[in-house]
Short mmCIF file of C-alpha atoms in Angstrom, two decimals:
data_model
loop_
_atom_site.label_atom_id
_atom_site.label_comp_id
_atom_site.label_asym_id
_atom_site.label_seq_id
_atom_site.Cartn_x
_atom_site.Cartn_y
_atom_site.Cartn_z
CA UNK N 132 115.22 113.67 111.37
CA UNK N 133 116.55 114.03 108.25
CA UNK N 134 114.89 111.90 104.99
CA UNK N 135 115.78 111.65 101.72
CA UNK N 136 113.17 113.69 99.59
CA UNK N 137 113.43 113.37 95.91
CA UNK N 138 110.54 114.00 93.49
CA UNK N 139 107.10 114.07 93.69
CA UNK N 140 105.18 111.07 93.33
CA UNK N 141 101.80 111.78 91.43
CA UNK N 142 99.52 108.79 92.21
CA UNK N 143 95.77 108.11 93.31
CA UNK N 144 96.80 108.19 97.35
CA UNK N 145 93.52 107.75 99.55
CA UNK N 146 92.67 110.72 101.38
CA UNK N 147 94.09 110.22 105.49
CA UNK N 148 92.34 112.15 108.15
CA UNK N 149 93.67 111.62 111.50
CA UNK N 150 91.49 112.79 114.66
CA UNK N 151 92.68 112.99 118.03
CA UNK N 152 91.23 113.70 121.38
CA UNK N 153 92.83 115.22 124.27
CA UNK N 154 93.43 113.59 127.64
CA UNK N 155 91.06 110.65 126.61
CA UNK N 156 91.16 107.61 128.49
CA UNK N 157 90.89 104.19 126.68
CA UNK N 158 88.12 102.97 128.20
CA UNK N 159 85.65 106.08 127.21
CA UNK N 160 84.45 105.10 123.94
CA UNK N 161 80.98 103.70 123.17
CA UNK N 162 82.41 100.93 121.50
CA UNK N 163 84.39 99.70 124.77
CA UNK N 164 82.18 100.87 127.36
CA UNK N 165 78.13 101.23 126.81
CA UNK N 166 78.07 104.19 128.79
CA UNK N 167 79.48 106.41 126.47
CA UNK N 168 77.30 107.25 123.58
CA UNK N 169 79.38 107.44 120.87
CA UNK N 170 77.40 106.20 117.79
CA UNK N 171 79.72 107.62 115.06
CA UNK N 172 82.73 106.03 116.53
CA UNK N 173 80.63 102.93 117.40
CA UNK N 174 80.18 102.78 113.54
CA UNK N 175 83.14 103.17 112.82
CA UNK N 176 84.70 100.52 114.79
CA UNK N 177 81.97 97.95 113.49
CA UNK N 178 83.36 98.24 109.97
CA UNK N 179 87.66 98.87 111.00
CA UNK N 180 89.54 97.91 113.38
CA UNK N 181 90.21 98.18 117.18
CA UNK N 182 93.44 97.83 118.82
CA UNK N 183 92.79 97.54 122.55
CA UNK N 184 96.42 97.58 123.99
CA UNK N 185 96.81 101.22 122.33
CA UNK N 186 99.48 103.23 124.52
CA UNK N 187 101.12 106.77 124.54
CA UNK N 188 104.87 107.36 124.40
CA UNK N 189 104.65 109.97 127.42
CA UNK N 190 101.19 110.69 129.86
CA UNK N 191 101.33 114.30 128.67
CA UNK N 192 100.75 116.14 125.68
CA UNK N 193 103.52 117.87 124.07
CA UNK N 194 106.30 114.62 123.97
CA UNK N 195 102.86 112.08 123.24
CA UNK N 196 101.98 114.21 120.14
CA UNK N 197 105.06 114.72 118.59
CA UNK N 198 105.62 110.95 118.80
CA UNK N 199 102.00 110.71 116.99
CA UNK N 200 103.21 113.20 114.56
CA UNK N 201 107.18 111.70 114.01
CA UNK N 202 106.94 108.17 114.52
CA UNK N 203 109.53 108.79 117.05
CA UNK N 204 110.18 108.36 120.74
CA UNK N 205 109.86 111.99 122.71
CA UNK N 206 113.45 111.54 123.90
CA UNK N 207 114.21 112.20 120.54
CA UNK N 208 112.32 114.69 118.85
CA UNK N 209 113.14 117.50 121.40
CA UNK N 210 109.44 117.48 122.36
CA UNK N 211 110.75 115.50 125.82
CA UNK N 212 108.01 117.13 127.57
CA UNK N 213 105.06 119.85 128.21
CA UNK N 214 107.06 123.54 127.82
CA UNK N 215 108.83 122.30 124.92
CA UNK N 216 109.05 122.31 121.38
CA UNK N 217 108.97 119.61 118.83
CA UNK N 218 112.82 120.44 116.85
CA UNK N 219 111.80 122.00 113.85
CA UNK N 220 114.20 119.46 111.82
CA UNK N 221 111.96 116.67 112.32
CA UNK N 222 110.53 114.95 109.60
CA UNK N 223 106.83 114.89 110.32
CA UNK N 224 104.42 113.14 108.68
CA UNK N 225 103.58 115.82 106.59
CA UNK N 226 106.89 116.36 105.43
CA UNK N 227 106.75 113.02 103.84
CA UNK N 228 103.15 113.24 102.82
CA UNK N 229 104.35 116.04 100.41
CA UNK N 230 106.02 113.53 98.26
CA UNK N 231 103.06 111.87 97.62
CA UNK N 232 101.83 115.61 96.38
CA UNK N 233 99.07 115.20 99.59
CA UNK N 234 97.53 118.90 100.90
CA UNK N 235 98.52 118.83 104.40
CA UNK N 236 95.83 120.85 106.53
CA UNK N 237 95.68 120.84 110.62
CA UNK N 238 92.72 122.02 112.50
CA UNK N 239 92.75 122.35 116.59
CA UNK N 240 94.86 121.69 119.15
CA UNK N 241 98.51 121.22 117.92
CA UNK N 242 100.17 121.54 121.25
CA UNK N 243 103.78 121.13 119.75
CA UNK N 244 105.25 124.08 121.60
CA UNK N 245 104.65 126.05 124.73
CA UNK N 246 101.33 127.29 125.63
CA UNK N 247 103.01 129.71 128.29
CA UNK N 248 106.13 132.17 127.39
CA UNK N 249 108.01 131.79 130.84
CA UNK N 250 107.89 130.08 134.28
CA UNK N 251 105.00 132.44 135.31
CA UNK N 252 102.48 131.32 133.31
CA UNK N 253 102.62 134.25 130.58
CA UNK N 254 100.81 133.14 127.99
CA UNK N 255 102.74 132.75 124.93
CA UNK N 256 101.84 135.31 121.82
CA UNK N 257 99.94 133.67 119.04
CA UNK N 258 102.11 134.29 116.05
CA UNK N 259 105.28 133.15 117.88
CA UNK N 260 103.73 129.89 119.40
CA UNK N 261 102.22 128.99 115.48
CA UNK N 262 105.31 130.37 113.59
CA UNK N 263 106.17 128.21 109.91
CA UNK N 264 109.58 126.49 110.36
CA UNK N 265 112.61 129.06 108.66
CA UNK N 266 113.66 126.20 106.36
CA UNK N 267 110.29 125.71 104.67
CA UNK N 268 108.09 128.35 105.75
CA UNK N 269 105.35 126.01 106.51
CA UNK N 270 104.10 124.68 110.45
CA UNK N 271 105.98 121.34 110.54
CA UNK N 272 104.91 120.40 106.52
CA UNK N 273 100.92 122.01 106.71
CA UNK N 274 99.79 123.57 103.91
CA UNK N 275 97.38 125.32 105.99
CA UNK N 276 96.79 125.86 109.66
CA UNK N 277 93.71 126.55 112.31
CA UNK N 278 95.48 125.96 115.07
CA UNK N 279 93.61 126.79 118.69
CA UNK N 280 94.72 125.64 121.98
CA UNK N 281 93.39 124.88 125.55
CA UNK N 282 94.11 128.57 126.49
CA UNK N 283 91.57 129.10 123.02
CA UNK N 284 93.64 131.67 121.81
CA UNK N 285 94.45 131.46 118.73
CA UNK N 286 92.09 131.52 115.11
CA UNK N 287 88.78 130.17 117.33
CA UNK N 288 89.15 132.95 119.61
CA UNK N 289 89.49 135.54 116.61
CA UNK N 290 86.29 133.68 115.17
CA UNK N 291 84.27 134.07 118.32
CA UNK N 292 84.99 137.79 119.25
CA UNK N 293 83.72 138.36 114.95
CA UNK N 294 80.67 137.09 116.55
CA UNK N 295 80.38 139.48 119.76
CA UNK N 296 81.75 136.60 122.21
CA UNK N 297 84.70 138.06 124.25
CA UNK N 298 86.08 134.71 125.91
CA UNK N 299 88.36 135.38 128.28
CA UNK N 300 92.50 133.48 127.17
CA UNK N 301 92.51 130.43 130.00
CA UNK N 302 91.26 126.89 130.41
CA UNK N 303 88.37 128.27 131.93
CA UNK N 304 86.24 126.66 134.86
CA UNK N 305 84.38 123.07 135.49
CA UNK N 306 80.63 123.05 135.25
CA UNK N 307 78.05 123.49 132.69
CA UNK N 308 79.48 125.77 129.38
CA UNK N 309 77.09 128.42 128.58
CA UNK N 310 78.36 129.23 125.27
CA UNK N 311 75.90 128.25 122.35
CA UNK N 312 76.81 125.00 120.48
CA UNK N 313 78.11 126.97 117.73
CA UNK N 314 80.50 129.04 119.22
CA UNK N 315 82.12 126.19 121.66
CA UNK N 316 86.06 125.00 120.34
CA UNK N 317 84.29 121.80 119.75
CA UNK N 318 81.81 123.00 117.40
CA UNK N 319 84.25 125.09 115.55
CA UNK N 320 87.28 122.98 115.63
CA UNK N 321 84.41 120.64 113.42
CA UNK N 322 83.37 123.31 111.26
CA UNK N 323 86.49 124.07 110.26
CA UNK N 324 88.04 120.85 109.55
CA UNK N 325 84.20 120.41 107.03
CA UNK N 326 84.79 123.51 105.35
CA UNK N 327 88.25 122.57 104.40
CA UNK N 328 86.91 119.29 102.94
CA UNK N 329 84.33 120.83 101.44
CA UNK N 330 86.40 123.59 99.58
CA UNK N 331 89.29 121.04 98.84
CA UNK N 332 89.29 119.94 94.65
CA UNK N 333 91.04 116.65 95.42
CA UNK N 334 93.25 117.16 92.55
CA UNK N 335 96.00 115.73 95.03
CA UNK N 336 94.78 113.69 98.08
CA UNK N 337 93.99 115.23 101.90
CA UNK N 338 95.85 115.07 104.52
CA UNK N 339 93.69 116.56 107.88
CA UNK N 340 94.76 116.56 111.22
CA UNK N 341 91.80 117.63 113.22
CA UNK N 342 92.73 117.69 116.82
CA UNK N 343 90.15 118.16 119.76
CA UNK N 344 90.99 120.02 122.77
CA UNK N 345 88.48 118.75 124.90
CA UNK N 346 87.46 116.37 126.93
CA UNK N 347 90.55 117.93 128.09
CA UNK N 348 89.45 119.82 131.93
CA UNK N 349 87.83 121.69 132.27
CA UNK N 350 84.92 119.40 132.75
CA UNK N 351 82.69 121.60 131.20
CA UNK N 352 79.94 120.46 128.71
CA UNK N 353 77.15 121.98 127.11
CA UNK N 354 73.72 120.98 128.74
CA UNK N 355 72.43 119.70 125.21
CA UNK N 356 75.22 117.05 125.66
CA UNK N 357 75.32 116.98 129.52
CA UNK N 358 72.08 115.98 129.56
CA UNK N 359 72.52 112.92 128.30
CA UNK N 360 73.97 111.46 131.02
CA UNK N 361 71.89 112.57 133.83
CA UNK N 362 70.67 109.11 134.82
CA UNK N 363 73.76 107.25 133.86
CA UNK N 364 75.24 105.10 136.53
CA UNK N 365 78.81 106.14 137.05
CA UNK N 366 81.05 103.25 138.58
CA UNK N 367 83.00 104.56 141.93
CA UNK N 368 86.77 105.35 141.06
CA UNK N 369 89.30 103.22 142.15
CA UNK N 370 89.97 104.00 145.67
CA UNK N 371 92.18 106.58 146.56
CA UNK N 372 93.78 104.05 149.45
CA UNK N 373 95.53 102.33 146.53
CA UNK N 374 97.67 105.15 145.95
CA UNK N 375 100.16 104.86 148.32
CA UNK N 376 100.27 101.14 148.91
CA UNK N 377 104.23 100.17 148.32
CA UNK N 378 104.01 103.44 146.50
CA UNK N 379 107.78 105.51 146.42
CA UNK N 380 107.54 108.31 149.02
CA UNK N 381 108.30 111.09 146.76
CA UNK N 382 105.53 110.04 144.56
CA UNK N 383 103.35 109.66 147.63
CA UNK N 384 104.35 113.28 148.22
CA UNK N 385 103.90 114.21 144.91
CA UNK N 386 102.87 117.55 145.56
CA UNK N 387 104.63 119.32 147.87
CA UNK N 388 107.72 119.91 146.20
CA UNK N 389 106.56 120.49 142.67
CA UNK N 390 106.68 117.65 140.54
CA UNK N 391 104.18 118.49 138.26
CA UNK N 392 103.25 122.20 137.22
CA UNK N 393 99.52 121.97 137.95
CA UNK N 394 97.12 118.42 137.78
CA UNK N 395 97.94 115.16 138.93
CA UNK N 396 97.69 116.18 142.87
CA UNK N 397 95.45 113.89 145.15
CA UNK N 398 92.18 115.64 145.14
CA UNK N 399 89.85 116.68 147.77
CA UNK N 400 86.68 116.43 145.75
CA UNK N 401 83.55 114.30 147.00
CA UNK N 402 82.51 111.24 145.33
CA UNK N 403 79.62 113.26 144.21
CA UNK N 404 81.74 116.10 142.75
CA UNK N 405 83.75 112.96 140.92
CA UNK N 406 80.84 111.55 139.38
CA UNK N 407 79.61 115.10 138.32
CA UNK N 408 82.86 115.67 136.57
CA UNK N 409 82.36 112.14 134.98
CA UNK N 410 79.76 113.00 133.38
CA UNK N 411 80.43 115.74 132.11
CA UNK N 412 83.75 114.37 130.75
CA UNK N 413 81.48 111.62 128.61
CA UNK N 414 79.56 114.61 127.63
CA UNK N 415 82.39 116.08 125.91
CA UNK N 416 83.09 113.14 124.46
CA UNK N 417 79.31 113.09 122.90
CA UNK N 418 79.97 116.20 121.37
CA UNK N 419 83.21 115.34 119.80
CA UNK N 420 81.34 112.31 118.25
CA UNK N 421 78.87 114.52 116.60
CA UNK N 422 81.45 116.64 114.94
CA UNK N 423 83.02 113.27 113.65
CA UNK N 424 79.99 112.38 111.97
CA UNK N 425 79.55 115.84 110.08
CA UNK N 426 83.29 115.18 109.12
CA UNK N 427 82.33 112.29 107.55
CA UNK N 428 79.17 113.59 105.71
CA UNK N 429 81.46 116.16 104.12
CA UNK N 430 83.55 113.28 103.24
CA UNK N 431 80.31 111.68 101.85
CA UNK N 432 79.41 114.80 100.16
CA UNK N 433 82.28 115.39 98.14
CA UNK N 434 82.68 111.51 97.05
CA UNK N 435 85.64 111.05 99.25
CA UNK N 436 84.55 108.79 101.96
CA UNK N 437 85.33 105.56 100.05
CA UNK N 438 88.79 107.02 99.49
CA UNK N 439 89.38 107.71 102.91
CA UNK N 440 91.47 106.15 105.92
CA UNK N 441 90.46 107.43 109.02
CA UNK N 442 92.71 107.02 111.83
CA UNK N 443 91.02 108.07 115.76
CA UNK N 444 93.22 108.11 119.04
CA UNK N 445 94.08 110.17 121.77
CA UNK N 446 97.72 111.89 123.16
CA UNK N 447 97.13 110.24 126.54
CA UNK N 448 94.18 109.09 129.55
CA UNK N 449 92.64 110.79 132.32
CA UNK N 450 92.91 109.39 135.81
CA UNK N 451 88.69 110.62 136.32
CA UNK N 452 89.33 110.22 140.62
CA UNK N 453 90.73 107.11 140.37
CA UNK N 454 93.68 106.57 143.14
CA UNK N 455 92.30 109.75 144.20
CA UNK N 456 94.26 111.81 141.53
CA UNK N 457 92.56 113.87 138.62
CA UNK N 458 93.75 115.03 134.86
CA UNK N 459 97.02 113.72 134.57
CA UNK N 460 100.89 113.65 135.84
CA UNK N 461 103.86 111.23 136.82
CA UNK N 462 101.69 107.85 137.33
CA UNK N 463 101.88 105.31 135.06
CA UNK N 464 98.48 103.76 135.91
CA UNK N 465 97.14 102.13 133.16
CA UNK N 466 93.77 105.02 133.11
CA UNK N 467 96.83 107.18 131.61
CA UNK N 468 98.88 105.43 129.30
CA UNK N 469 96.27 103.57 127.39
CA UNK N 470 94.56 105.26 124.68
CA UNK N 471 92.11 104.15 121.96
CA UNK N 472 93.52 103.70 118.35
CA UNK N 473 91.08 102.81 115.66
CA UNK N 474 91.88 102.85 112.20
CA UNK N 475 88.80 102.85 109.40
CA UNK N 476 88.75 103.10 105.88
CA UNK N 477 90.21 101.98 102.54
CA UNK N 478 92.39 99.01 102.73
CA UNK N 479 91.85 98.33 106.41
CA UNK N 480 89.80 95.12 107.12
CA UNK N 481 87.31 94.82 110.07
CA UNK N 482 89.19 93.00 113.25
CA UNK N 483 90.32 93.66 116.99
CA UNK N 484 93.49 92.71 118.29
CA UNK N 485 95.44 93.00 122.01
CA UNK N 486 98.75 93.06 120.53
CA UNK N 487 100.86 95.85 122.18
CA UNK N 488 100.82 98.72 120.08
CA UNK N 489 102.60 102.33 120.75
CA UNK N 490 101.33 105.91 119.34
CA UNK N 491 104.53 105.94 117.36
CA UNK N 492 103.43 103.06 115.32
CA UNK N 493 100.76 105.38 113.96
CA UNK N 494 103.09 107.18 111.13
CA UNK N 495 105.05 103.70 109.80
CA UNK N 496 101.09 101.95 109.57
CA UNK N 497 99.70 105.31 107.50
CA UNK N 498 102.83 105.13 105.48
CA UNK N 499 102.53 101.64 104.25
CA UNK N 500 98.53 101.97 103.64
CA UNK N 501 99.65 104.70 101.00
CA UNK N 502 102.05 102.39 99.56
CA UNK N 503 104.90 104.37 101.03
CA UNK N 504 108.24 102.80 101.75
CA UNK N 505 108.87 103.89 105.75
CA UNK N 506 111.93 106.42 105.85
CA UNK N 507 114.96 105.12 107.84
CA UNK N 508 114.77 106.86 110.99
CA UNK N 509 111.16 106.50 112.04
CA UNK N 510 110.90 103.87 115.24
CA UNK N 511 107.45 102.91 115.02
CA UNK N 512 106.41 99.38 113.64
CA UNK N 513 103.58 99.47 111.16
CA UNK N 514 100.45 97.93 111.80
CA UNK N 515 99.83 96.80 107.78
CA UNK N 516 99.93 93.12 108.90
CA UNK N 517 97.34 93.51 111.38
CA UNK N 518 94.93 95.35 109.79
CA UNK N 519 94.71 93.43 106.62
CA UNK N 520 94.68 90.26 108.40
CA UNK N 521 98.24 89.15 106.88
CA UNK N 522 99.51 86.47 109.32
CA UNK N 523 103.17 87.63 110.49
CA UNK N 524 105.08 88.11 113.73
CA UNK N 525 105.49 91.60 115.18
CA UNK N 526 108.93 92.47 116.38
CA UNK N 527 107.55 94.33 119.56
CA UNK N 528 105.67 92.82 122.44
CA UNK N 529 105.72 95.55 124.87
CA UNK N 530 105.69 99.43 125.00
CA UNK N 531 107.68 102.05 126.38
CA UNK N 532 106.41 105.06 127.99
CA UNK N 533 108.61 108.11 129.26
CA UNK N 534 107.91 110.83 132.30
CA UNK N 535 110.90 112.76 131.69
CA UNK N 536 111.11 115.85 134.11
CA UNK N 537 114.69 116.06 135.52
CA UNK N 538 114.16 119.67 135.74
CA UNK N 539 111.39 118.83 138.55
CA UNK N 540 113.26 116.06 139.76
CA UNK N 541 111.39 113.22 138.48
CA UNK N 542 112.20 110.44 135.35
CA UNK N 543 110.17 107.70 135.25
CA UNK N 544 110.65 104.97 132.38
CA UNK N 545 107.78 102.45 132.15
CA UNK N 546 107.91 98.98 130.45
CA UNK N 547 104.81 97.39 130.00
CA UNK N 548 103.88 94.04 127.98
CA UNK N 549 100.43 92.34 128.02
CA UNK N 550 100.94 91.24 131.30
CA UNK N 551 103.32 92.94 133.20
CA UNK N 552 104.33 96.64 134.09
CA UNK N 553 107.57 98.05 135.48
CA UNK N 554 108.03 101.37 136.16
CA UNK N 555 111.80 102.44 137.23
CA UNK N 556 113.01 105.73 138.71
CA UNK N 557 116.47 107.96 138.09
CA UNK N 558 118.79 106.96 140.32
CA UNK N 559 116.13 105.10 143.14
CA UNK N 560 116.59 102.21 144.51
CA UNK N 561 112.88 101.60 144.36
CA UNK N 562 110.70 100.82 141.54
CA UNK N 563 106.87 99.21 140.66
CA UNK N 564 106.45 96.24 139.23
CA UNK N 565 102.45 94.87 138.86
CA UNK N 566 101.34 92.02 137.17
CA UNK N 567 98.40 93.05 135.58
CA UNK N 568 96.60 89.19 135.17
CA UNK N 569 96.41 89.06 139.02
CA UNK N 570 96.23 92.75 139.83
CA UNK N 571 94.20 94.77 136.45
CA UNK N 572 94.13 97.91 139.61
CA UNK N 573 97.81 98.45 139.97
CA UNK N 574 97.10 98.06 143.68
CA UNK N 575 99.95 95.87 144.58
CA UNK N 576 103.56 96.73 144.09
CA UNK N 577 105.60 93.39 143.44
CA UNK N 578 108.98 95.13 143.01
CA UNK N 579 110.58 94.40 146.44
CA UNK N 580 108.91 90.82 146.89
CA UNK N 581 111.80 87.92 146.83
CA UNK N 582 109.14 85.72 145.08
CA UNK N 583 109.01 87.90 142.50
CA UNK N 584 112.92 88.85 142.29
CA UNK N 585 113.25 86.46 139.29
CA UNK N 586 110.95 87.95 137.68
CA UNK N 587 111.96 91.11 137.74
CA UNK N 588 115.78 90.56 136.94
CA UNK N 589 114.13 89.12 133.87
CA UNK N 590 112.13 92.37 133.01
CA UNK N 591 114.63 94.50 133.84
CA UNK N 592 117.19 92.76 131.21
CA UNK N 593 113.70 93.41 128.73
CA UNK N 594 113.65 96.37 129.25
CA UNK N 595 117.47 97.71 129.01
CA UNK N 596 116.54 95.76 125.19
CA UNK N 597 113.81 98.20 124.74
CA UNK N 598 116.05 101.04 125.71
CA UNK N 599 118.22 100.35 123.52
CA UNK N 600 116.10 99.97 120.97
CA UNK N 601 114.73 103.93 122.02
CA UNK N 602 117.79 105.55 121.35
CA UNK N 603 117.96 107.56 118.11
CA UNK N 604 119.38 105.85 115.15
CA UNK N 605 119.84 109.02 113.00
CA UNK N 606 122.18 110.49 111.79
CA UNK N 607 122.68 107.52 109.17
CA UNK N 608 125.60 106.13 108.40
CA UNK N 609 126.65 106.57 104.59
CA UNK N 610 130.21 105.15 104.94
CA UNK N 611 131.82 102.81 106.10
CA UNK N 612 134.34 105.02 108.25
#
C-alpha cells in the first residue's frame, strides 16, 4: 500500500500503546466474565470503552495481525495466512505514525512471517524471520524491535540463556511452567515494553506495540497464577455432538486429510483434562494483566499516562473444548472470531456498544484520535464517532472473516451481522447459515432449510456487497485514463 508521505508533522500527539493477546477468546476478560480476574483490564474498561461485537479478519494469526497492523483485509496484504509474510510494501501503521515524528517500538510476538523455514517444520533463523524491510531498513516502520515468538526464539531466549536458563526452541508442553516469574515470555515481554517507556524522553510521542504470546497453548501457567483458580467453577464446553450436526463432511473430517497443519482436530481429552486446561488458560491471562498494570505505572511514572490511548485486543479466540475442538482452525464458531477490543485513554469517553466492529477498524480509529486524516487505501472504518459519543451512522453492519487455505484445500468466507452468520465454501454446494438470536451455540445449520431459503438469497446478495467492498482499492487512480 502505497501513501503519500510528505513532511513531518511536529505536534503534541498522545502517546498510543497497543497490546494484544494471542489466541484470546472474547469472552475471557474480567470485565465480561467474573471468572477471570483481570483487575487492570477491569479498570480499564470502567473508565473507556468496550466494544462487544469485536471480530478478527481471519481465525489465525499471521493474516489477523497484519489486518491489525494495515487496516487492511488479509487477502490483501499478502499475509493471506499462517506461513506467510505480510508484503513488505505495506503501509503499516507505523509507517504513517512517522509523520507525526512518533518513536515506533514493538515488543513480543510479531508473528508477521513464518515461524518455520520449510514444510518440515525447520524452524526459521532469527535474523532472517526479523529482517528490516530493504527500502527503509526498519521492521515494517519500528524504530526498535524485541521481537520473540511462540517457538521463544528470538531476543527473550538470548535474555534467558544470559541468565543460565537453556530453554529448549518449541511451544513447549501443557501443565504447570516451572520457570521463575521473571524469566517466563510473559514477564519479560512486560519488562521490556517498561524499560522502553521508562528510557523514552518523549521529545516526540510513543508508539508501543507490546504483543503477548500467551495464553496462546501451551496451557501452561505458573502456579503463583494457576493457583488462583483452583476452586473456580469452570462451565462444561459446548458439547462436542454439535459439531457435526448439518456440518459439511469434509469439515466433519477435518483431519484426516490435512486441513490444518496442527490444532483445530476433535480432541480426545476428558472433561477433566478440559477444565484443567481452562484454568490454566485464565491463568495466563492473570499474568498478562499484571504486566499491563506495571505498563501503566511506567506510564504513570514518567507523566505519560494522561497522554496516553491505550488500545487492548486479541488476533483471534480459542475454541477451550467447545464442539470438541481445541486452539484454533477452519471453524467459524463464534469462540474464534470474536475478540475483545477496548480502547482507553485521552479523548476516548467511557461507553459500550454492540455495533459490529472488525480488527481492521483498529488503524483508521487510532488515526483519527491523533488528528490524522486516514490514507486512501486503508479499509477499516474508524471508530471516532463511537467513542466520543458523536451520534452518526456507521457504513458497516456486519464483518467479514476469511479461512483462506487453497493450498490445503479449504476457503471459507464468513459473513456475520448482529444476528446472523453465513459461512460459504469454494466451489461447495453446501454452506452454514445460523441465526444467532434463536441459536447463540451455532448448533443448528439453517442453510438447506426451504423456510429459510429467503433468507439466505438475501444474505448471500449482502454478502457478494461486502466482497466487493474487500477487494483492494489501491493502486489509486491519478488520471482520468
Amino acid at each position: 500500500m502505497k501513501v503519500c508521505l510528505k513532511e513531518k508533522v511536529m505536534y503534541n500527539k498522545p502517546n498510543i500503546i497497543l497490546i494484544t493477546a494471542d489466541q484470546l477468546r472474547a469472552d475471557t476478560v474480567g470485565y465480561i466474565n467474573k471468572k477471570i480476574k483481570t483487575p487492570v483490564l477491569d479498570s480499564l474498561a470502567d473508565e473507556g470503552y468496550i466494544f462487544t461485537n469485536s471480530f478478527c479478519t481471519s481465525p489465525v494469526c499471521t493474516p489477523s495481525r497484519a489486518a491489525i497492523f494495515t487496516g487492511r483485509y488479509p487477502m490483501n496484504t499478502g499475509a493471506w495466512n499462517i506461513g506467510t509474510c505480510l508484503d513488505e510494501n505495506e503501509t503499516t501503521l507505523a509507517d504513517i505514525l512517522k509523520v507525526y515524528n512518533y518513536y515506533n517500538v514493538a515488543v513480543g510476538k510479531m508473528h508477521l512471517r513464518p515461524q518455520l523455514k520449510d514444510f518440515n517444520n525447520n524452524f526459521e533463523d532469527v535474523d532472517f524471520r526479523d529482517r528490516n524491510r530493504i527500502k527503509d531498513n526498519t521492521y515494517y516502520g519500528f524504530d526498535k524491535t524485541f521481537i520473540t515468538e511462540d517457538d521463544k526464539q528470538g531476543k527473550y531466549l538470548d535474555y534467558i540463556k544470559t541468565k543460565g536458563y537453556d530453554l529448549a526452541i518449541g511451544k513447549g508442553e501443557n501443565g504447570i511452567n516451572s520457570l521463575p516469574e521473571d524469566m517466563n515470555q510473559t514477564y519479560w515481554i512486560g519488562k521490556k515494553s517498561c524499560e522502553e517507556i521508562i528510557n523514552h524522553d518523549f521529545k516526540s510521542p510513543l508508539f508501543m506495540w507490546t504483543s503477548f504470546v500467551d495464553p496462546h497453548h501451551p496451557f501452561d501457567p505458573i502456579e503463583k497464577f494457576a493457583s488462583l483458580y483452583e476452586n473456580t467453577i469452570i462451565d462444561k464446553p459446548i458439547s462436542k455432538n454439535f459439531l457435526c450436526k448439518g456440518r459439511p463432511e469434509h469439515l466433519q473430517k477435518q483431519g484426516k486429510n490435512g486441513y490444518w497443519p496442527g490444532g483445530g482436530e476433535q480432541h480426545n481429552f476428558s472433561d477433566e483434562k478440559i477444565e484443567e486446561f481452562t484454568k490454566y488458560y485464565y491463568a495466563m491471562i492473570s499474568f498478562i494483566d499484571q504486566e499491563i498494570g506495571k505498563i501503566l505505572k511506567a506510564l504513570e511514572e514518567k507523566k505519560q499516562l494522561d497522554n496516553t490511548i491505550i488500545i487492548f485486543t486479541s488476533d483471534h479466540g480459542e475454541y477451550m473444548g467447545d464442539y470438541g475442538l481445541l486452539q484454533k482452525g477452519p471453524f467459524m464458531y463464534d469462540n474464534l472470531i470474536k475478540v475483545p477490543l477496548l480502547i482507553w485513554g485521552k479523548g476516548v469517553s467511557k461507553g459500550i456498544s454492540d455495533t459490529i466492529v472488525e480488527n481492521i477498524d483498529i488503524v483508521p480509529t487510532i488515526l483519527e484520535l491523533i488528528g490524522s486524516n486516514i490514507p486512501y487505501g486503508i479499509q477499516g472504518e474508524s471508530l471516532n464517532t463511537l467513542i466520543k459519543n458523536i451520534s452518526s451512522a456507521r457504513k458497516k453492519s456486519s464483518a467479514v472473516i476469511t479461512y483462506d487455505a487453497r493450498d490445503r484445500g479449504i476457503m471459507i468466507k464468513t459473513y456475520r451481522d448482529k444476528r446472523y452468520k453465513l459461512n460459504l465454501f469454494l466451489n461447495e454446494s453446501y454452506g452454514e447459515l445460523y441465526d444467532l438470536k434463536n441459536d447463540p451455540l451455532e448448533k443448528e445449520n439453517l442453510f438447506f432449510n426451504e423456510n429459510f431459503k429467503e433468507l439466505k438469497s438475501d444474505l448471500l446478495l449482502k454478502f457478494c456487497y461486502r466482497m466487493m467492498e474487500c477487494s483492494d482499492p489501491l493502486s489509486e487512480r491519478t488520471a482520468n485514463w
